[in-house]
XYZ file of N, CA, C and O in Angstrom:
548
model
N 63.696 -52.258 127.491
C 62.905 -52.941 126.497
C 62.618 -52.002 125.330
O 62.400 -50.807 125.518
N 62.518 -52.570 124.153
C 62.252 -51.773 122.957
C 60.839 -51.208 122.991
O 60.611 -50.068 122.627
N 59.843 -51.988 123.454
C 58.461 -51.504 123.493
C 58.357 -50.217 124.302
O 57.620 -49.311 123.952
N 59.096 -50.141 125.406
C 59.039 -48.936 126.236
C 59.685 -47.750 125.541
O 59.300 -46.613 125.776
N 60.650 -48.001 124.675
C 61.356 -46.916 123.995
C 60.510 -46.274 122.898
O 60.609 -45.078 122.651
N 59.686 -47.042 122.194
C 58.943 -46.507 121.057
C 57.455 -46.306 121.339
O 56.752 -45.737 120.520
N 56.985 -46.739 122.489
C 55.550 -46.671 122.763
C 55.015 -45.247 122.654
O 53.970 -45.015 122.044
N 55.685 -44.257 123.197
C 55.200 -42.877 123.148
C 55.047 -42.369 121.714
O 54.157 -41.585 121.412
N 55.906 -42.816 120.844
C 55.852 -42.368 119.453
C 54.613 -42.916 118.755
O 54.056 -42.288 117.864
N 54.131 -44.079 119.173
C 53.025 -44.732 118.494
C 51.648 -44.341 119.023
O 50.642 -44.781 118.479
N 51.561 -43.526 120.039
C 50.252 -43.150 120.577
C 49.574 -42.128 119.675
O 50.232 -41.378 118.952
N 48.268 -42.105 119.744
C 47.500 -41.137 118.966
C 47.851 -39.721 119.398
O 48.024 -38.833 118.568
N 47.994 -39.512 120.699
C 48.314 -38.177 121.189
C 49.641 -37.698 120.628
O 49.788 -36.539 120.242
N 50.600 -38.590 120.561
C 51.905 -38.217 120.021
C 51.787 -37.829 118.552
O 52.375 -36.833 118.115
N 51.003 -38.592 117.783
C 50.814 -38.276 116.373
C 50.130 -36.921 116.201
O 50.517 -36.120 115.351
N 49.115 -36.663 117.009
C 48.410 -35.382 116.926
C 49.317 -34.222 117.304
O 49.272 -33.160 116.689
N 50.150 -34.419 118.317
C 51.095 -33.372 118.700
C 52.044 -33.056 117.553
O 52.333 -31.905 117.277
N 52.523 -34.083 116.875
C 53.425 -33.859 115.749
C 52.705 -33.114 114.622
O 53.263 -32.232 113.993
N 51.456 -33.482 114.360
C 50.688 -32.780 113.326
C 50.501 -31.320 113.701
O 50.618 -30.442 112.865
N 50.184 -31.063 114.967
C 50.022 -29.683 115.412
C 51.314 -28.915 115.263
O 51.315 -27.751 114.873
N 52.419 -29.558 115.562
C 53.707 -28.886 115.484
C 54.080 -28.604 114.026
O 54.652 -27.569 113.719
N 53.756 -29.511 113.128
C 54.144 -29.356 111.735
C 53.157 -28.519 110.935
O 53.497 -27.997 109.888
N 51.927 -28.381 111.383
C 50.918 -27.656 110.620
C 50.434 -28.505 109.462
O 50.688 -29.703 109.386
N 49.752 -27.900 108.515
C 49.275 -28.618 107.330
C 48.027 -29.427 107.605
O 46.980 -29.106 107.104
N 48.125 -30.466 108.409
C 46.967 -31.307 108.689
C 46.479 -31.131 110.120
O 45.616 -31.869 110.573
N 47.057 -30.193 110.823
C 46.578 -29.913 112.173
C 45.147 -29.393 112.088
O 44.792 -28.718 111.125
N 44.303 -29.713 113.057
C 42.902 -29.260 112.997
C 42.770 -27.750 112.788
O 41.912 -27.308 112.027
N 43.618 -26.977 113.420
C 43.547 -25.520 113.252
C 43.908 -25.118 111.819
O 43.300 -24.204 111.250
N 44.882 -25.798 111.236
C 45.279 -25.492 109.862
C 44.176 -25.865 108.881
O 43.909 -25.141 107.921
N 43.536 -27.002 109.109
C 42.447 -27.437 108.232
C 41.284 -26.451 108.330
O 40.717 -26.031 107.314
N 40.931 -26.047 109.547
C 39.840 -25.085 109.735
C 40.173 -23.758 109.037
O 39.311 -23.156 108.387
N 41.412 -23.322 109.145
C 41.833 -22.086 108.491
C 41.719 -22.214 106.972
O 41.218 -21.310 106.308
N 42.182 -23.345 106.428
C 42.128 -23.557 104.976
C 40.686 -23.572 104.481
O 40.373 -22.979 103.444
N 39.797 -24.240 105.213
C 38.382 -24.283 104.825
C 37.782 -22.884 104.873
O 37.063 -22.462 103.964
N 38.087 -22.130 105.913
C 37.589 -20.759 106.051
C 38.055 -19.893 104.880
O 37.270 -19.143 104.298
N 39.322 -20.001 104.517
C 39.856 -19.213 103.411
C 39.208 -19.612 102.080
O 38.908 -18.753 101.255
N 38.983 -20.908 101.884
C 38.335 -21.376 100.648
C 36.909 -20.844 100.556
O 36.467 -20.407 99.487
N 36.182 -20.859 101.680
C 34.819 -20.329 101.686
C 34.810 -18.839 101.363
O 33.951 -18.364 100.619
N 35.773 -18.104 101.882
C 35.852 -16.668 101.588
C 36.121 -16.425 100.109
O 35.539 -15.529 99.505
N 37.008 -17.225 99.514
C 37.298 -17.062 98.085
C 36.079 -17.400 97.237
O 35.800 -16.720 96.251
N 35.343 -18.448 97.607
C 34.151 -18.812 96.852
C 33.078 -17.733 96.943
O 32.409 -17.416 95.966
N 32.916 -17.170 98.120
C 31.928 -16.125 98.317
C 32.291 -14.874 97.524
O 31.421 -14.187 96.994
N 33.580 -14.607 97.422
C 34.044 -13.394 96.742
C 33.975 -13.499 95.221
O 34.074 -12.494 94.531
N 33.808 -14.699 94.674
C 33.756 -14.849 93.223
C 32.561 -14.124 92.648
O 31.458 -14.185 93.178
N 32.794 -13.481 91.553
C 31.716 -12.781 90.868
C 31.184 -13.675 89.762
O 31.794 -13.799 88.706
N 30.064 -14.319 90.019
C 29.437 -15.176 89.020
C 28.297 -14.464 88.300
O 27.531 -15.095 87.593
N 28.207 -13.155 88.484
C 27.108 -12.426 87.856
C 27.220 -12.429 86.339
O 26.229 -12.268 85.638
N 28.432 -12.627 85.812
C 28.628 -12.635 84.367
C 28.289 -13.999 83.756
O 28.271 -14.133 82.539
N 28.026 -15.004 84.591
C 27.691 -16.335 84.093
C 26.201 -16.385 83.804
O 25.387 -16.029 84.635
N 25.888 -16.833 82.601
C 24.472 -17.013 82.289
C 24.284 -18.365 81.637
O 25.197 -18.915 81.023
N 23.104 -18.904 81.794
C 22.745 -20.193 81.204
C 21.665 -19.921 80.170
O 20.729 -19.169 80.415
N 21.851 -20.530 79.019
C 20.895 -20.326 77.919
C 20.793 -21.607 77.093
O 21.583 -22.529 77.257
N 19.832 -21.638 76.203
C 19.706 -22.753 75.266
C 20.885 -22.720 74.305
O 21.348 -21.648 73.908
N 21.350 -23.905 73.942
C 22.476 -23.993 73.016
C 22.032 -23.605 71.609
O 20.870 -23.751 71.232
N 23.011 -23.091 70.846
C 22.786 -22.717 69.448
C 23.766 -23.502 68.572
O 24.780 -24.003 69.071
N 23.485 -23.571 67.308
C 24.385 -24.278 66.393
C 25.791 -23.669 66.400
O 26.771 -24.369 66.171
N 25.898 -22.393 66.703
C 27.221 -21.759 66.768
C 28.039 -22.259 67.964
O 29.241 -21.997 68.041
N 27.411 -22.996 68.883
C 28.106 -23.551 70.058
C 28.649 -24.954 69.804
O 29.276 -25.533 70.691
N 28.427 -25.504 68.625
C 28.762 -26.908 68.363
C 30.236 -27.214 68.639
O 30.551 -28.244 69.234
N 31.147 -26.366 68.220
C 32.574 -26.647 68.451
C 32.884 -26.766 69.938
O 33.587 -27.679 70.369
N 32.348 -25.851 70.738
C 32.578 -25.894 72.191
C 31.926 -27.128 72.801
O 32.525 -27.796 73.656
N 30.700 -27.440 72.371
C 30.012 -28.635 72.877
C 30.794 -29.893 72.531
O 31.003 -30.760 73.388
N 31.230 -29.989 71.297
C 31.968 -31.169 70.854
C 33.255 -31.333 71.670
O 33.597 -32.442 72.090
N 33.934 -30.250 71.932
C 35.169 -30.299 72.706
C 34.913 -30.768 74.141
O 35.613 -31.649 74.649
N 33.903 -30.191 74.792
C 33.605 -30.575 76.178
C 33.120 -32.014 76.275
O 33.543 -32.753 77.164
N 32.235 -32.403 75.381
C 31.695 -33.766 75.414
C 32.824 -34.776 75.180
O 32.914 -35.784 75.889
N 33.702 -34.494 74.234
C 34.825 -35.400 73.955
C 35.782 -35.476 75.144
O 36.261 -36.559 75.499
N 36.046 -34.343 75.768
C 36.949 -34.315 76.930
C 36.431 -35.225 78.041
O 37.147 -36.084 78.547
N 35.162 -35.057 78.402
C 34.599 -35.845 79.505
C 34.382 -37.298 79.113
O 34.474 -38.198 79.943
N 34.115 -37.555 77.838
C 33.988 -38.943 77.370
C 35.346 -39.644 77.443
O 35.418 -40.808 77.842
N 36.416 -38.940 77.085
C 37.758 -39.525 77.165
C 38.153 -39.861 78.594
O 38.927 -40.785 78.825
N 37.608 -39.130 79.556
C 37.863 -39.423 80.967
C 36.933 -40.499 81.505
O 37.059 -40.924 82.646
N 35.968 -40.933 80.689
C 35.037 -41.968 81.108
C 33.883 -41.458 81.952
O 33.140 -42.234 82.545
N 33.698 -40.158 81.995
C 32.627 -39.565 82.808
C 31.302 -39.494 82.053
O 30.244 -39.489 82.664
N 31.357 -39.370 80.753
C 30.162 -39.282 79.912
C 30.317 -40.226 78.741
O 31.429 -40.647 78.412
N 29.216 -40.507 78.082
C 29.277 -41.282 76.847
C 29.699 -40.366 75.698
O 29.336 -39.183 75.683
N 30.438 -40.910 74.755
C 30.828 -40.078 73.608
C 29.615 -39.751 72.736
O 28.655 -40.525 72.675
N 29.655 -38.614 72.094
C 28.603 -38.191 71.165
C 29.283 -37.676 69.904
O 30.232 -36.892 69.980
N 28.791 -38.093 68.771
C 29.355 -37.611 67.504
C 28.871 -36.186 67.247
O 27.879 -35.727 67.826
N 29.557 -35.515 66.354
C 29.149 -34.158 65.983
C 27.737 -34.175 65.410
O 26.932 -33.283 65.702
N 27.427 -35.209 64.609
C 26.074 -35.311 64.032
C 25.015 -35.433 65.127
O 23.936 -34.849 65.023
N 25.312 -36.212 66.174
C 24.366 -36.344 67.299
C 24.170 -35.002 67.997
O 23.051 -34.644 68.371
N 25.264 -34.286 68.181
C 25.171 -32.982 68.848
C 24.324 -32.013 68.030
O 23.477 -31.294 68.581
N 24.537 -31.989 66.724
C 23.743 -31.116 65.856
C 22.276 -31.524 65.905
O 21.376 -30.680 66.056
N 22.016 -32.828 65.801
C 20.635 -33.335 65.833
C 19.926 -32.974 67.140
O 18.756 -32.610 67.153
N 20.666 -33.064 68.258
C 20.062 -32.867 69.578
C 20.311 -31.478 70.160
O 20.111 -31.273 71.365
N 20.708 -30.524 69.357
C 21.064 -29.196 69.864
C 19.937 -28.577 70.694
O 20.183 -27.872 71.664
N 18.717 -28.883 70.363
C 17.572 -28.328 71.089
C 17.439 -28.834 72.514
O 16.744 -28.227 73.325
N 18.109 -29.920 72.842
C 18.033 -30.456 74.210
C 19.180 -29.972 75.085
O 19.249 -30.315 76.258
N 20.076 -29.167 74.524
C 21.247 -28.692 75.265
C 21.043 -27.303 75.838
O 20.397 -26.443 75.233
N 21.632 -27.123 77.002
C 21.780 -25.801 77.598
C 23.276 -25.578 77.782
O 24.040 -26.537 77.947
N 23.699 -24.328 77.723
C 25.115 -24.013 77.937
C 25.236 -22.923 78.995
O 24.343 -22.088 79.163
N 26.345 -22.975 79.703
C 26.711 -21.893 80.618
C 27.781 -21.088 79.897
O 28.672 -21.657 79.256
N 27.669 -19.777 79.975
C 28.682 -18.954 79.332
C 29.112 -17.831 80.264
O 28.352 -17.380 81.121
N 30.335 -17.424 80.077
C 30.928 -16.337 80.856
C 31.536 -15.355 79.865
O 32.447 -15.709 79.119
N 30.982 -14.160 79.818
C 31.411 -13.131 78.857
C 31.452 -13.677 77.429
O 32.408 -13.457 76.683
N 30.425 -14.438 77.067
C 30.303 -14.951 75.715
C 31.039 -16.245 75.433
O 30.874 -16.825 74.369
N 31.851 -16.721 76.358
C 32.588 -17.973 76.178
C 31.797 -19.117 76.803
O 31.417 -19.048 77.971
N 31.554 -20.175 76.034
C 30.837 -21.340 76.539
C 31.761 -22.081 77.497
O 32.854 -22.492 77.136
N 31.304 -22.229 78.753
C 32.131 -22.851 79.794
C 31.513 -24.117 80.366
O 32.147 -24.804 81.159
N 30.298 -24.460 79.968
C 29.659 -25.670 80.470
C 28.491 -26.057 79.583
O 27.981 -25.237 78.822
N 28.097 -27.325 79.671
C 26.960 -27.784 78.866
C 26.272 -28.952 79.551
O 26.857 -29.643 80.384
N 25.031 -29.162 79.187
C 24.256 -30.311 79.649
C 23.084 -30.492 78.699
O 22.616 -29.532 78.085
N 22.645 -31.728 78.601
C 21.523 -32.057 77.736
C 20.494 -32.820 78.551
O 20.848 -33.631 79.400
N 19.230 -32.570 78.282
C 18.157 -33.307 78.942
C 17.450 -34.151 77.889
O 16.924 -33.631 76.910
N 17.460 -35.458 78.100
C 16.779 -36.388 77.197
C 15.564 -36.932 77.927
O 15.690 -37.517 78.996
N 14.391 -36.735 77.339
C 13.144 -37.201 77.945
C 12.704 -38.470 77.229
O 12.543 -38.481 76.009
N 12.531 -39.535 78.002
C 12.074 -40.812 77.461
C 10.554 -40.801 77.304
O 9.855 -40.018 77.952
N 10.035 -41.700 76.474
C 8.594 -41.801 76.262
C 7.847 -42.092 77.556
O 6.699 -41.711 77.724
N 8.502 -42.780 78.473
C 7.845 -43.181 79.715
C 7.689 -42.033 80.708
O 7.129 -42.202 81.780
N 8.194 -40.861 80.360
C 8.108 -39.728 81.271
C 9.353 -39.557 82.117
O 9.470 -38.590 82.851
N 10.279 -40.494 82.024
C 11.554 -40.362 82.715
C 12.467 -39.456 81.904
O 12.320 -39.332 80.691
N 13.417 -38.852 82.583
C 14.373 -37.988 81.901
C 15.781 -38.320 82.365
O 15.977 -38.830 83.467
N 16.743 -38.033 81.503
C 18.148 -38.295 81.799
C 18.967 -37.062 81.454
O 18.799 -36.467 80.386
N 19.826 -36.661 82.372
C 20.766 -35.584 82.072
C 21.950 -36.223 81.367
O 22.556 -37.163 81.867
N 22.263 -35.705 80.200
C 23.338 -36.248 79.381
C 24.392 -35.179 79.116
O 24.103 -33.985 79.140
N 25.574 -35.657 78.836
C 26.660 -34.798 78.358
C 26.912 -33.592 79.254
O 27.182 -32.503 78.769
N 26.826 -33.811 80.545
C 27.131 -32.729 81.481
C 28.630 -32.536 81.513
O 29.391 -33.485 81.698
N 29.062 -31.318 81.334
C 30.495 -31.035 81.393
C 30.759 -29.554 81.595
O 29.981 -28.707 81.154
N 31.858 -29.282 82.272
C 32.309 -27.908 82.485
C 33.777 -27.859 82.093
O 34.541 -28.763 82.408
N 34.151 -26.810 81.390
C 35.538 -26.646 80.965
C 36.470 -26.647 82.173
O 36.124 -26.120 83.241
N 37.644 -27.234 81.980
C 38.663 -27.222 83.034
C 38.950 -25.768 83.406
O 39.005 -24.893 82.556
N 39.100 -25.517 84.679
C 39.329 -24.157 85.160
C 38.051 -23.445 85.575
O 38.101 -22.429 86.260
N 36.913 -23.952 85.140
C 35.625 -23.345 85.493
C 34.825 -24.251 86.423
O 33.692 -23.942 86.763
N 35.406 -25.359 86.834
C 34.691 -26.306 87.680
C 34.589 -25.800 89.111
O 35.396 -24.996 89.556
N 33.581 -26.302 89.818
C 33.413 -25.964 91.224
C 32.918 -24.561 91.477
O 33.066 -24.032 92.565
N 32.338 -23.934 90.464
C 31.848 -22.566 90.622
C 30.335 -22.476 90.450
O 29.793 -21.404 90.274
N 29.667 -23.619 90.487
C 28.212 -23.619 90.461
C 27.577 -23.716 89.085
O 26.359 -23.646 88.965
N 28.370 -23.880 88.039
C 27.793 -23.959 86.701
C 26.913 -25.186 86.532
O 25.865 -25.119 85.895
N 27.353 -26.316 87.096
C 26.560 -27.532 86.971
C 25.177 -27.331 87.565
O 24.174 -27.672 86.964
N 25.129 -26.749 88.744
C 23.863 -26.509 89.430
C 22.979 -25.557 88.610
O 21.779 -25.753 88.479
N 23.589 -24.542 88.042
C 22.812 -23.585 87.250
C 22.288 -24.216 85.970
O 21.204 -23.891 85.511
N 23.075 -25.129 85.399
C 22.597 -25.840 84.211
C 21.386 -26.706 84.552
O 20.413 -26.755 83.786
N 21.420 -27.381 85.703
C 20.283 -28.207 86.130
C 19.033 -27.355 86.328
O 17.923 -27.797 86.063
N 19.203 -26.165 86.837
C 18.048 -25.351 87.189
C 17.309 -24.834 85.951
O 16.221 -24.303 86.082
N 17.883 -25.014 84.755
C 17.182 -24.564 83.546
C 15.996 -25.446 83.213
O 15.120 -25.062 82.459
N 15.990 -26.677 83.761
C 14.892 -27.591 83.473
C 13.968 -27.613 84.634
O 13.239 -28.212 85.071
């Protein structure tokens, strides 16, 4: 019978054995990959990253980041005039003088607040800049 011929291939145990044999998605391989990623994250030197209030000299970097994330649909677009007007509500993350992240805090009359225009330059994501930007408020 055909069912008897293919049944072993369709069992969960058979699939897991194949994954173990091939690596990549085997539980041991996944655990190893996670361990290595944690070691790399721990080894990163973020001491050169600082968060500060934005300045008018940061407008080009802010405009670029805000436009990038708005084009991806993650943030609302902001004009250069809006950025200049609201510069006092922005904080930036910088690494060796290069602006690598930004966020704005807008406080409503009702006492509620909204984080706006949060963005981190490509290549600098996942290194804690977003969290550090939040901690400025």
